[in-house]
Each structure stands twice: as structure tokens, then as C-alpha cells.
Amino acid sequence: MSALSHLTPHQTTVFNLLKTLESEVSAQTLYAELRAQKHRLGLATVYRALKHLQLQGVVQARSLPNGEAVYSLVSEEKHYVTCVKCGTSVPLEHCPIDEQTMPQAVAPHFKIFYHTLEFFGLCSPCLEQETVT
Ligand SMILES: [Zn+2]
Ligand SMILES: [Zn+2]
């Protein structure tokens, strides 16, 4: 993506770290990981870099049920089903959205970077607990 040529060194550092991480991470986790790797970025800088990367369309964020935001690269787009009780979050195998036609149909004046989709409910163990008690 050509947008990446506009990145500052800090933004590049954050982007490269996100690239090496397997899962979604919070800004706090990124910050701790950067410190462990001897990078001297402040937490505010990490947040700013993440925001900028989001504006470039290369990083996506979503909020967990506990309110924490987690970040990942857009290329690793996944959808989730999340339990509202225990917070278990499981990626979906299949995307039901048609990437080609949906954006034009619903938001013709937007340049779409990515989409997210998340289902909420109760996981099996939590559902069992709810019906027992
Ligand atoms: Zn649950
Ligand atoms: Zn999708």
C-alpha cells in the first residue's frame, strides 16, 4: 500500500511490531513490547501512531466487552463472535459480507479501508450457567 510511504519512524516501528504479532493487542501491550525491545516511545506516541495508521487504512481497532481497544493490521481482518458474559472472543471462519458490492451499495461516497463484523451472545458454558441458575 503506497500510503505507507507517509509513515514517520515511530509509526513504522509500531506498524512493524503489529506485523510480527499473531493476535490483536492493546496499546498498553504494544507499549510494553516496544519498551522490552528498547524502543523509547511514550504511550501517547503509541496511541498517536495507532490513530495515524488507522487513518491510513492499514490498522484496525475494535473494542472488547471490557472497553479495551485492541489493534491489528487490516490485512489480518477477522470477524468475531464474542460472549457478553465471560468475554471469550472467537474468530469466524467465513465472512458473510461481499467486499465488492457492499461498500458501493451502502456508502458510495466513502473510500472503504476495511470492515468489521462482530456477533454478541453467550458462549456454551455461560449459556449453561445461565439456564442452571
Ligand atoms: Zn462466555
Ligand atoms: Zn468480512
Short mmCIF file of N, CA, C and O and ligand atoms in Angstrom, two decimals:
data_model
loop_
_atom_site.label_atom_id
_atom_site.label_comp_id
_atom_site.label_asym_id
_atom_site.label_seq_id
_atom_site.Cartn_x
_atom_site.Cartn_y
_atom_site.Cartn_z
N MET A 1 0.85 -1.20 0.00
CA MET A 1 0.00 0.00 0.00
C MET A 1 0.88 1.25 0.00
O MET A 1 1.75 1.41 0.84
N SER A 2 0.66 2.15 -0.95
CA SER A 2 1.52 3.32 -1.10
C SER A 2 1.41 4.27 0.09
O SER A 2 2.32 5.04 0.36
N ALA A 3 0.27 4.22 0.80
CA ALA A 3 0.06 5.09 1.95
C ALA A 3 1.19 4.96 2.97
O ALA A 3 1.48 5.89 3.70
N LEU A 4 1.82 3.79 2.99
CA LEU A 4 2.84 3.53 4.00
C LEU A 4 4.07 4.40 3.82
O LEU A 4 4.86 4.54 4.75
N SER A 5 4.25 5.02 2.66
CA SER A 5 5.42 5.87 2.46
C SER A 5 5.34 7.14 3.30
O SER A 5 6.32 7.83 3.49
N HIS A 6 4.15 7.43 3.85
CA HIS A 6 3.98 8.64 4.65
C HIS A 6 4.26 8.42 6.13
O HIS A 6 4.06 9.31 6.93
N LEU A 7 4.71 7.26 6.50
CA LEU A 7 4.88 6.96 7.92
C LEU A 7 6.15 7.58 8.49
O LEU A 7 7.19 7.60 7.85
N THR A 8 6.03 8.06 9.71
CA THR A 8 7.20 8.53 10.44
C THR A 8 7.92 7.31 11.01
O THR A 8 7.36 6.21 11.03
N PRO A 9 9.16 7.50 11.49
CA PRO A 9 9.87 6.36 12.08
C PRO A 9 9.08 5.69 13.21
O PRO A 9 9.04 4.46 13.29
N HIS A 10 8.44 6.50 14.07
CA HIS A 10 7.66 5.92 15.17
C HIS A 10 6.50 5.09 14.65
O HIS A 10 6.22 4.00 15.14
N GLN A 11 5.81 5.63 13.66
CA GLN A 11 4.67 4.91 13.09
C GLN A 11 5.13 3.62 12.43
O GLN A 11 4.47 2.58 12.53
N THR A 12 6.28 3.68 11.77
CA THR A 12 6.84 2.49 11.13
C THR A 12 7.18 1.43 12.18
O THR A 12 6.91 0.25 12.00
N THR A 13 7.74 1.89 13.30
CA THR A 13 8.08 0.97 14.40
C THR A 13 6.84 0.25 14.91
O THR A 13 6.83 -0.97 15.07
N VAL A 14 5.78 1.01 15.14
CA VAL A 14 4.52 0.43 15.65
C VAL A 14 3.93 -0.52 14.60
O VAL A 14 3.50 -1.63 14.92
N PHE A 15 3.95 -0.09 13.35
CA PHE A 15 3.42 -0.92 12.26
C PHE A 15 4.18 -2.24 12.17
O PHE A 15 3.57 -3.32 12.08
N ASN A 16 5.50 -2.16 12.19
CA ASN A 16 6.31 -3.38 12.07
C ASN A 16 6.09 -4.33 13.24
O ASN A 16 6.09 -5.55 13.06
N LEU A 17 5.88 -3.76 14.43
CA LEU A 17 5.63 -4.62 15.59
C LEU A 17 4.28 -5.32 15.42
O LEU A 17 4.17 -6.53 15.65
N LEU A 18 3.26 -4.57 15.01
CA LEU A 18 1.94 -5.17 14.79
C LEU A 18 2.03 -6.32 13.78
O LEU A 18 1.35 -7.32 13.89
N LYS A 19 2.91 -6.13 12.79
CA LYS A 19 3.07 -7.13 11.74
C LYS A 19 3.63 -8.45 12.31
O LYS A 19 3.30 -9.53 11.83
N THR A 20 4.47 -8.34 13.32
CA THR A 20 5.11 -9.54 13.87
C THR A 20 4.22 -10.24 14.89
O THR A 20 4.46 -11.40 15.23
N LEU A 21 3.20 -9.54 15.39
CA LEU A 21 2.37 -10.13 16.44
C LEU A 21 1.26 -10.98 15.83
O LEU A 21 0.67 -10.62 14.82
N GLU A 22 0.99 -12.09 16.45
CA GLU A 22 0.00 -13.04 15.93
C GLU A 22 -1.43 -12.55 16.17
O GLU A 22 -2.30 -12.71 15.33
N SER A 23 -1.65 -11.95 17.33
CA SER A 23 -3.02 -11.63 17.70
C SER A 23 -3.21 -10.12 17.82
O SER A 23 -2.27 -9.35 17.71
N GLU A 24 -4.42 -9.73 18.07
CA GLU A 24 -4.73 -8.32 18.33
C GLU A 24 -4.12 -7.93 19.67
O GLU A 24 -4.09 -8.74 20.59
N VAL A 25 -3.66 -6.71 19.76
CA VAL A 25 -3.06 -6.26 21.01
C VAL A 25 -3.59 -4.89 21.38
O VAL A 25 -3.99 -4.10 20.52
N SER A 26 -3.56 -4.60 22.67
CA SER A 26 -3.93 -3.28 23.15
C SER A 26 -2.74 -2.34 22.99
O SER A 26 -1.60 -2.79 22.79
N ALA A 27 -3.00 -1.04 23.08
CA ALA A 27 -1.92 -0.06 23.01
C ALA A 27 -0.93 -0.27 24.17
O ALA A 27 0.27 -0.12 24.01
N GLN A 28 -1.46 -0.64 25.33
CA GLN A 28 -0.62 -0.90 26.50
C GLN A 28 0.35 -2.04 26.23
O GLN A 28 1.53 -1.97 26.57
N THR A 29 -0.17 -3.10 25.61
CA THR A 29 0.67 -4.26 25.29
C THR A 29 1.74 -3.88 24.28
O THR A 29 2.91 -4.26 24.40
N LEU A 30 1.35 -3.10 23.26
CA LEU A 30 2.31 -2.63 22.27
C LEU A 30 3.40 -1.80 22.93
O LEU A 30 4.60 -1.97 22.66
N TYR A 31 2.96 -0.94 23.80
CA TYR A 31 3.89 -0.06 24.52
C TYR A 31 4.89 -0.89 25.33
O TYR A 31 6.10 -0.67 25.25
N ALA A 32 4.38 -1.89 26.07
CA ALA A 32 5.24 -2.74 26.88
C ALA A 32 6.22 -3.52 26.01
O ALA A 32 7.41 -3.64 26.33
N GLU A 33 5.73 -4.00 24.86
CA GLU A 33 6.57 -4.76 23.94
C GLU A 33 7.66 -3.88 23.35
O GLU A 33 8.81 -4.29 23.22
N LEU A 34 7.31 -2.64 23.01
CA LEU A 34 8.29 -1.70 22.46
C LEU A 34 9.36 -1.38 23.48
O LEU A 34 10.55 -1.28 23.16
N ARG A 35 8.95 -1.21 24.74
CA ARG A 35 9.91 -0.95 25.81
C ARG A 35 10.85 -2.14 25.95
O ARG A 35 12.06 -1.97 26.11
N ALA A 36 10.28 -3.35 25.89
CA ALA A 36 11.09 -4.57 26.01
C ALA A 36 12.12 -4.65 24.89
O ALA A 36 13.21 -5.18 25.07
N GLN A 37 11.75 -4.08 23.73
CA GLN A 37 12.67 -4.09 22.58
C GLN A 37 13.56 -2.85 22.55
O GLN A 37 14.18 -2.55 21.54
N LYS A 38 13.56 -2.12 23.66
CA LYS A 38 14.43 -0.94 23.82
C LYS A 38 14.06 0.25 22.92
O LYS A 38 14.87 1.11 22.63
N HIS A 39 12.82 0.27 22.45
CA HIS A 39 12.35 1.45 21.74
C HIS A 39 11.91 2.47 22.78
O HIS A 39 11.27 2.11 23.76
N ARG A 40 12.20 3.73 22.54
CA ARG A 40 11.84 4.73 23.54
C ARG A 40 10.63 5.55 23.10
O ARG A 40 10.70 6.76 22.95
N LEU A 41 9.52 4.87 22.90
CA LEU A 41 8.28 5.56 22.56
C LEU A 41 7.42 5.68 23.81
O LEU A 41 7.28 4.72 24.55
N GLY A 42 6.84 6.85 24.01
CA GLY A 42 5.89 7.01 25.10
C GLY A 42 4.55 6.41 24.72
O GLY A 42 4.28 6.18 23.55
N LEU A 43 3.71 6.18 25.73
CA LEU A 43 2.39 5.59 25.47
C LEU A 43 1.56 6.51 24.57
O LEU A 43 0.86 6.05 23.67
N ALA A 44 1.65 7.83 24.81
CA ALA A 44 0.90 8.79 23.99
C ALA A 44 1.34 8.71 22.53
O ALA A 44 0.52 8.83 21.62
N THR A 45 2.63 8.48 22.31
CA THR A 45 3.15 8.35 20.95
C THR A 45 2.60 7.10 20.28
O THR A 45 2.27 7.10 19.09
N VAL A 46 2.51 6.03 21.07
CA VAL A 46 1.94 4.77 20.54
C VAL A 46 0.50 5.00 20.11
O VAL A 46 0.10 4.60 19.02
N TYR A 47 -0.28 5.69 20.96
CA TYR A 47 -1.67 5.98 20.61
C TYR A 47 -1.76 6.83 19.36
O TYR A 47 -2.59 6.58 18.47
N ARG A 48 -0.89 7.85 19.27
CA ARG A 48 -0.91 8.72 18.09
C ARG A 48 -0.56 7.94 16.83
O ARG A 48 -1.17 8.11 15.78
N ALA A 49 0.46 7.08 16.95
CA ALA A 49 0.88 6.27 15.80
C ALA A 49 -0.25 5.35 15.36
O ALA A 49 -0.51 5.20 14.17
N LEU A 50 -0.94 4.76 16.33
CA LEU A 50 -2.05 3.85 16.01
C LEU A 50 -3.17 4.60 15.30
O LEU A 50 -3.74 4.12 14.32
N LYS A 51 -3.46 5.80 15.80
CA LYS A 51 -4.51 6.62 15.18
C LYS A 51 -4.14 6.94 13.74
O LYS A 51 -4.96 6.84 12.83
N HIS A 52 -2.88 7.34 13.54
CA HIS A 52 -2.43 7.68 12.20
C HIS A 52 -2.52 6.46 11.27
O HIS A 52 -2.96 6.57 10.13
N LEU A 53 -2.11 5.31 11.78
CA LEU A 53 -2.15 4.07 10.97
C LEU A 53 -3.59 3.70 10.62
O LEU A 53 -3.86 3.19 9.54
N GLN A 54 -4.52 4.01 11.55
CA GLN A 54 -5.94 3.78 11.27
C GLN A 54 -6.40 4.70 10.14
O GLN A 54 -7.16 4.29 9.26
N LEU A 55 -5.94 5.97 10.19
CA LEU A 55 -6.33 6.94 9.16
C LEU A 55 -5.75 6.57 7.80
O LEU A 55 -6.27 6.96 6.76
N GLN A 56 -4.64 5.83 7.82
CA GLN A 56 -4.03 5.37 6.56
C GLN A 56 -4.73 4.11 6.05
O GLN A 56 -4.42 3.64 4.96
N GLY A 57 -5.59 3.55 6.88
CA GLY A 57 -6.33 2.36 6.46
C GLY A 57 -5.54 1.08 6.57
O GLY A 57 -5.88 0.08 5.94
N VAL A 58 -4.47 1.08 7.35
CA VAL A 58 -3.65 -0.14 7.46
C VAL A 58 -3.79 -0.84 8.80
O VAL A 58 -3.38 -1.98 8.95
N VAL A 59 -4.38 -0.14 9.77
CA VAL A 59 -4.58 -0.73 11.08
C VAL A 59 -6.04 -0.61 11.47
O VAL A 59 -6.68 0.41 11.19
N GLN A 60 -6.58 -1.64 12.08
CA GLN A 60 -7.96 -1.59 12.53
C GLN A 60 -8.02 -1.79 14.04
O GLN A 60 -7.11 -2.36 14.63
N ALA A 61 -9.06 -1.25 14.62
CA ALA A 61 -9.23 -1.37 16.06
C ALA A 61 -10.62 -1.89 16.34
O ALA A 61 -11.55 -1.67 15.57
N ARG A 62 -10.77 -2.59 17.43
CA ARG A 62 -12.11 -2.93 17.90
C ARG A 62 -12.08 -2.91 19.43
O ARG A 62 -11.02 -3.03 20.05
N SER A 63 -13.26 -2.74 20.01
CA SER A 63 -13.36 -2.67 21.47
C SER A 63 -13.82 -4.00 22.02
O SER A 63 -14.78 -4.58 21.52
N LEU A 64 -13.15 -4.48 23.05
CA LEU A 64 -13.57 -5.70 23.74
C LEU A 64 -14.71 -5.34 24.69
O LEU A 64 -14.92 -4.17 24.99
N PRO A 65 -15.44 -6.37 25.16
CA PRO A 65 -16.55 -6.08 26.10
C PRO A 65 -16.10 -5.31 27.34
O PRO A 65 -16.88 -4.57 27.93
N ASN A 66 -14.84 -5.45 27.75
CA ASN A 66 -14.36 -4.71 28.92
C ASN A 66 -13.97 -3.27 28.59
O ASN A 66 -13.47 -2.54 29.44
N GLY A 67 -14.18 -2.86 27.34
CA GLY A 67 -13.92 -1.47 26.96
C GLY A 67 -12.53 -1.23 26.40
O GLY A 67 -12.26 -0.16 25.87
N GLU A 68 -11.68 -2.23 26.49
CA GLU A 68 -10.31 -2.07 25.99
C GLU A 68 -10.30 -2.16 24.47
O GLU A 68 -10.98 -3.00 23.89
N ALA A 69 -9.54 -1.28 23.82
CA ALA A 69 -9.41 -1.33 22.37
C ALA A 69 -8.21 -2.20 22.01
O ALA A 69 -7.16 -2.10 22.65
N VAL A 70 -8.39 -3.05 21.01
CA VAL A 70 -7.27 -3.86 20.53
C VAL A 70 -7.05 -3.60 19.05
O VAL A 70 -8.00 -3.33 18.31
N TYR A 71 -5.81 -3.68 18.65
CA TYR A 71 -5.40 -3.28 17.31
C TYR A 71 -4.77 -4.44 16.54
O TYR A 71 -4.12 -5.30 17.12
N SER A 72 -4.97 -4.41 15.23
CA SER A 72 -4.31 -5.39 14.37
C SER A 72 -4.20 -4.81 12.97
O SER A 72 -4.84 -3.80 12.67
N LEU A 73 -3.39 -5.44 12.12
CA LEU A 73 -3.27 -4.97 10.75
C LEU A 73 -4.55 -5.32 9.99
O LEU A 73 -5.14 -6.36 10.21
N VAL A 74 -4.92 -4.43 9.07
CA VAL A 74 -6.14 -4.65 8.30
C VAL A 74 -6.05 -5.92 7.46
O VAL A 74 -7.02 -6.61 7.25
N SER A 75 -4.84 -6.25 7.01
CA SER A 75 -4.68 -7.44 6.17
C SER A 75 -5.05 -8.71 6.91
O SER A 75 -5.30 -9.75 6.32
N GLU A 76 -5.06 -8.65 8.23
CA GLU A 76 -5.41 -9.82 9.02
C GLU A 76 -6.85 -9.72 9.52
O GLU A 76 -7.17 -10.13 10.62
N GLU A 77 -7.67 -9.14 8.69
CA GLU A 77 -9.05 -8.93 9.07
C GLU A 77 -9.76 -10.22 9.46
O GLU A 77 -9.73 -11.22 8.77
N LYS A 78 -10.37 -10.17 10.60
CA LYS A 78 -11.15 -11.32 11.05
C LYS A 78 -12.44 -10.80 11.66
O LYS A 78 -12.54 -9.65 12.07
N HIS A 79 -13.43 -11.65 11.70
CA HIS A 79 -14.68 -11.32 12.36
C HIS A 79 -14.84 -12.22 13.55
O HIS A 79 -14.28 -13.30 13.60
N TYR A 80 -15.63 -11.76 14.50
CA TYR A 80 -15.68 -12.45 15.77
C TYR A 80 -17.09 -12.70 16.26
O TYR A 80 -18.01 -11.95 15.93
N VAL A 81 -17.20 -13.71 17.07
CA VAL A 81 -18.39 -13.87 17.89
C VAL A 81 -17.88 -13.79 19.33
O VAL A 81 -16.90 -14.44 19.70
N THR A 82 -18.50 -12.90 20.10
CA THR A 82 -18.00 -12.59 21.44
C THR A 82 -19.06 -12.84 22.49
O THR A 82 -20.22 -12.46 22.32
N CYS A 83 -18.63 -13.47 23.60
CA CYS A 83 -19.54 -13.74 24.70
C CYS A 83 -19.63 -12.51 25.60
O CYS A 83 -18.61 -12.00 26.08
N VAL A 84 -20.85 -12.03 25.82
CA VAL A 84 -21.03 -10.81 26.62
C VAL A 84 -20.81 -11.07 28.11
O VAL A 84 -20.68 -10.14 28.89
N LYS A 85 -20.77 -12.34 28.50
CA LYS A 85 -20.59 -12.64 29.91
C LYS A 85 -19.12 -12.82 30.29
O LYS A 85 -18.60 -12.11 31.13
N CYS A 86 -18.43 -13.77 29.63
CA CYS A 86 -17.04 -14.05 30.01
C CYS A 86 -16.04 -13.34 29.10
O CYS A 86 -14.85 -13.30 29.40
N GLY A 87 -16.50 -12.78 27.98
CA GLY A 87 -15.60 -12.03 27.12
C GLY A 87 -14.84 -12.88 26.11
O GLY A 87 -14.03 -12.37 25.35
N THR A 88 -15.10 -14.19 26.10
CA THR A 88 -14.47 -15.07 25.11
C THR A 88 -14.80 -14.56 23.71
O THR A 88 -15.95 -14.25 23.42
N SER A 89 -13.77 -14.44 22.87
CA SER A 89 -13.92 -13.87 21.54
C SER A 89 -13.33 -14.84 20.53
O SER A 89 -12.14 -15.11 20.55
N VAL A 90 -14.16 -15.37 19.65
CA VAL A 90 -13.70 -16.40 18.71
C VAL A 90 -13.81 -15.89 17.28
O VAL A 90 -14.86 -15.37 16.88
N PRO A 91 -12.73 -15.98 16.48
CA PRO A 91 -12.81 -15.52 15.09
C PRO A 91 -13.75 -16.39 14.25
O PRO A 91 -13.82 -17.60 14.46
N LEU A 92 -14.44 -15.77 13.32
CA LEU A 92 -15.31 -16.51 12.40
C LEU A 92 -14.47 -17.02 11.24
O LEU A 92 -13.55 -16.34 10.77
N GLU A 93 -14.81 -18.19 10.75
CA GLU A 93 -14.09 -18.79 9.63
C GLU A 93 -14.41 -18.06 8.32
O GLU A 93 -13.58 -17.91 7.45
N HIS A 94 -15.63 -17.60 8.23
CA HIS A 94 -16.15 -17.17 6.95
C HIS A 94 -16.72 -15.75 7.06
O HIS A 94 -17.39 -15.42 8.02
N CYS A 95 -16.45 -14.93 6.05
CA CYS A 95 -17.00 -13.57 6.02
C CYS A 95 -18.28 -13.55 5.19
O CYS A 95 -18.26 -13.86 4.01
N PRO A 96 -19.41 -13.17 5.79
CA PRO A 96 -20.66 -13.14 5.03
C PRO A 96 -20.84 -11.86 4.22
O PRO A 96 -21.84 -11.71 3.51
N ILE A 97 -19.90 -10.93 4.31
CA ILE A 97 -20.01 -9.66 3.58
C ILE A 97 -19.37 -9.76 2.20
O ILE A 97 -18.26 -10.26 2.06
N ASP A 98 -20.03 -9.27 1.20
CA ASP A 98 -19.45 -9.21 -0.14
C ASP A 98 -18.65 -7.91 -0.28
O ASP A 98 -19.21 -6.85 -0.44
N GLU A 99 -17.33 -8.02 -0.21
CA GLU A 99 -16.44 -6.85 -0.23
C GLU A 99 -16.58 -6.02 -1.51
O GLU A 99 -16.33 -4.83 -1.50
N GLN A 100 -16.95 -6.65 -2.60
CA GLN A 100 -17.00 -5.95 -3.88
C GLN A 100 -18.23 -5.04 -4.00
O GLN A 100 -18.12 -3.91 -4.46
N THR A 101 -19.37 -5.53 -3.57
CA THR A 101 -20.60 -4.78 -3.81
C THR A 101 -21.11 -4.01 -2.59
O THR A 101 -21.73 -2.98 -2.74
N MET A 102 -20.84 -4.53 -1.40
CA MET A 102 -21.38 -3.89 -0.20
C MET A 102 -20.99 -2.42 -0.04
O MET A 102 -21.87 -1.58 0.17
N PRO A 103 -19.70 -2.05 -0.10
CA PRO A 103 -19.34 -0.64 0.14
C PRO A 103 -20.06 0.30 -0.81
O PRO A 103 -20.57 1.33 -0.40
N GLN A 104 -20.15 -0.05 -2.11
CA GLN A 104 -20.82 0.80 -3.08
C GLN A 104 -22.30 0.93 -2.75
O GLN A 104 -22.90 1.97 -2.89
N ALA A 105 -22.86 -0.16 -2.29
CA ALA A 105 -24.29 -0.18 -2.01
C ALA A 105 -24.64 0.66 -0.79
O ALA A 105 -25.63 1.37 -0.79
N VAL A 106 -23.84 0.59 0.25
CA VAL A 106 -24.23 1.25 1.50
C VAL A 106 -23.55 2.59 1.72
O VAL A 106 -24.07 3.43 2.45
N ALA A 107 -22.38 2.83 1.13
CA ALA A 107 -21.66 4.08 1.38
C ALA A 107 -20.89 4.51 0.13
O ALA A 107 -19.67 4.49 0.10
N PRO A 108 -21.63 4.93 -0.90
CA PRO A 108 -20.97 5.24 -2.18
C PRO A 108 -19.97 6.40 -2.10
O PRO A 108 -19.10 6.52 -2.95
N HIS A 109 -20.09 7.26 -1.09
CA HIS A 109 -19.19 8.42 -1.02
C HIS A 109 -18.00 8.18 -0.11
O HIS A 109 -17.28 9.11 0.23
N PHE A 110 -17.82 6.95 0.30
CA PHE A 110 -16.69 6.62 1.16
C PHE A 110 -15.66 5.78 0.41
O PHE A 110 -16.03 4.95 -0.42
N LYS A 111 -14.41 6.03 0.74
CA LYS A 111 -13.37 5.09 0.33
C LYS A 111 -13.23 4.12 1.49
O LYS A 111 -12.83 4.50 2.58
N ILE A 112 -13.60 2.89 1.27
CA ILE A 112 -13.62 1.90 2.36
C ILE A 112 -12.25 1.24 2.51
O ILE A 112 -11.68 0.73 1.54
N PHE A 113 -11.73 1.26 3.73
CA PHE A 113 -10.46 0.60 4.03
C PHE A 113 -10.68 -0.85 4.45
O PHE A 113 -9.96 -1.74 4.06
N TYR A 114 -11.65 -1.04 5.30
CA TYR A 114 -11.92 -2.39 5.81
C TYR A 114 -13.30 -2.38 6.46
O TYR A 114 -13.91 -1.33 6.59
N HIS A 115 -13.75 -3.55 6.84
CA HIS A 115 -14.99 -3.61 7.59
C HIS A 115 -14.81 -4.56 8.76
O HIS A 115 -13.90 -5.39 8.77
N THR A 116 -15.65 -4.41 9.74
CA THR A 116 -15.62 -5.33 10.86
C THR A 116 -17.01 -5.90 11.04
O THR A 116 -18.00 -5.32 10.58
N LEU A 117 -17.07 -7.00 11.67
CA LEU A 117 -18.35 -7.63 11.92
C LEU A 117 -18.20 -8.43 13.20
O LEU A 117 -17.25 -9.19 13.36
N GLU A 118 -19.10 -8.22 14.12
CA GLU A 118 -18.98 -8.92 15.38
C GLU A 118 -20.36 -9.31 15.89
O GLU A 118 -21.27 -8.50 15.94
N PHE A 119 -20.47 -10.57 16.26
CA PHE A 119 -21.71 -11.06 16.83
C PHE A 119 -21.54 -11.19 18.33
O PHE A 119 -20.46 -11.57 18.80
N PHE A 120 -22.57 -10.86 19.07
CA PHE A 120 -22.50 -10.95 20.53
C PHE A 120 -23.56 -11.90 21.05
O PHE A 120 -24.67 -11.96 20.52
N GLY A 121 -23.21 -12.60 22.11
CA GLY A 121 -24.17 -13.51 22.71
C GLY A 121 -23.54 -14.21 23.89
O GLY A 121 -22.62 -13.68 24.51
N LEU A 122 -24.02 -15.40 24.18
CA LEU A 122 -23.46 -16.19 25.27
C LEU A 122 -22.80 -17.43 24.69
O LEU A 122 -23.36 -18.10 23.81
N CYS A 123 -21.58 -17.75 25.18
CA CYS A 123 -20.91 -18.97 24.76
C CYS A 123 -21.60 -20.15 25.45
O CYS A 123 -22.37 -19.96 26.41
N SER A 124 -21.31 -21.37 24.99
CA SER A 124 -21.99 -22.55 25.54
C SER A 124 -21.87 -22.68 27.06
O SER A 124 -22.87 -22.87 27.74
N PRO A 125 -20.64 -22.59 27.63
CA PRO A 125 -20.53 -22.71 29.09
C PRO A 125 -21.34 -21.64 29.83
O PRO A 125 -22.02 -21.94 30.82
N CYS A 126 -21.32 -20.41 29.35
CA CYS A 126 -22.07 -19.32 30.01
C CYS A 126 -23.57 -19.54 29.85
O CYS A 126 -24.35 -19.28 30.76
N LEU A 127 -23.97 -20.05 28.69
CA LEU A 127 -25.38 -20.31 28.44
C LEU A 127 -25.88 -21.38 29.41
O LEU A 127 -26.98 -21.27 29.97
N GLU A 128 -25.05 -22.42 29.61
CA GLU A 128 -25.41 -23.48 30.55
C GLU A 128 -25.58 -22.93 31.97
O GLU A 128 -26.56 -23.24 32.64
N GLN A 129 -24.63 -22.11 32.38
CA GLN A 129 -24.70 -21.48 33.71
C GLN A 129 -25.98 -20.68 33.87
O GLN A 129 -26.64 -20.72 34.91
N GLU A 130 -26.32 -19.93 32.82
CA GLU A 130 -27.50 -19.08 32.89
C GLU A 130 -28.77 -19.90 33.06
O GLU A 130 -29.68 -19.49 33.75
N THR A 131 -28.82 -21.05 32.38
CA THR A 131 -30.05 -21.85 32.44
C THR A 131 -30.13 -22.65 33.74
O THR A 131 -31.21 -22.95 34.19
N VAL A 132 -28.96 -22.98 34.34
CA VAL A 132 -28.94 -23.73 35.60
C VAL A 132 -29.39 -22.84 36.75
O VAL A 132 -30.21 -23.24 37.56
N THR A 133 -28.85 -21.61 36.81
CA THR A 133 -29.15 -20.74 37.94
C THR A 133 -30.45 -19.96 37.76
O THR A 133 -30.94 -19.82 36.67
ZN ZN B 1 -18.98 -16.99 28.00
ZN ZN B 2 -15.70 -9.59 6.26
#
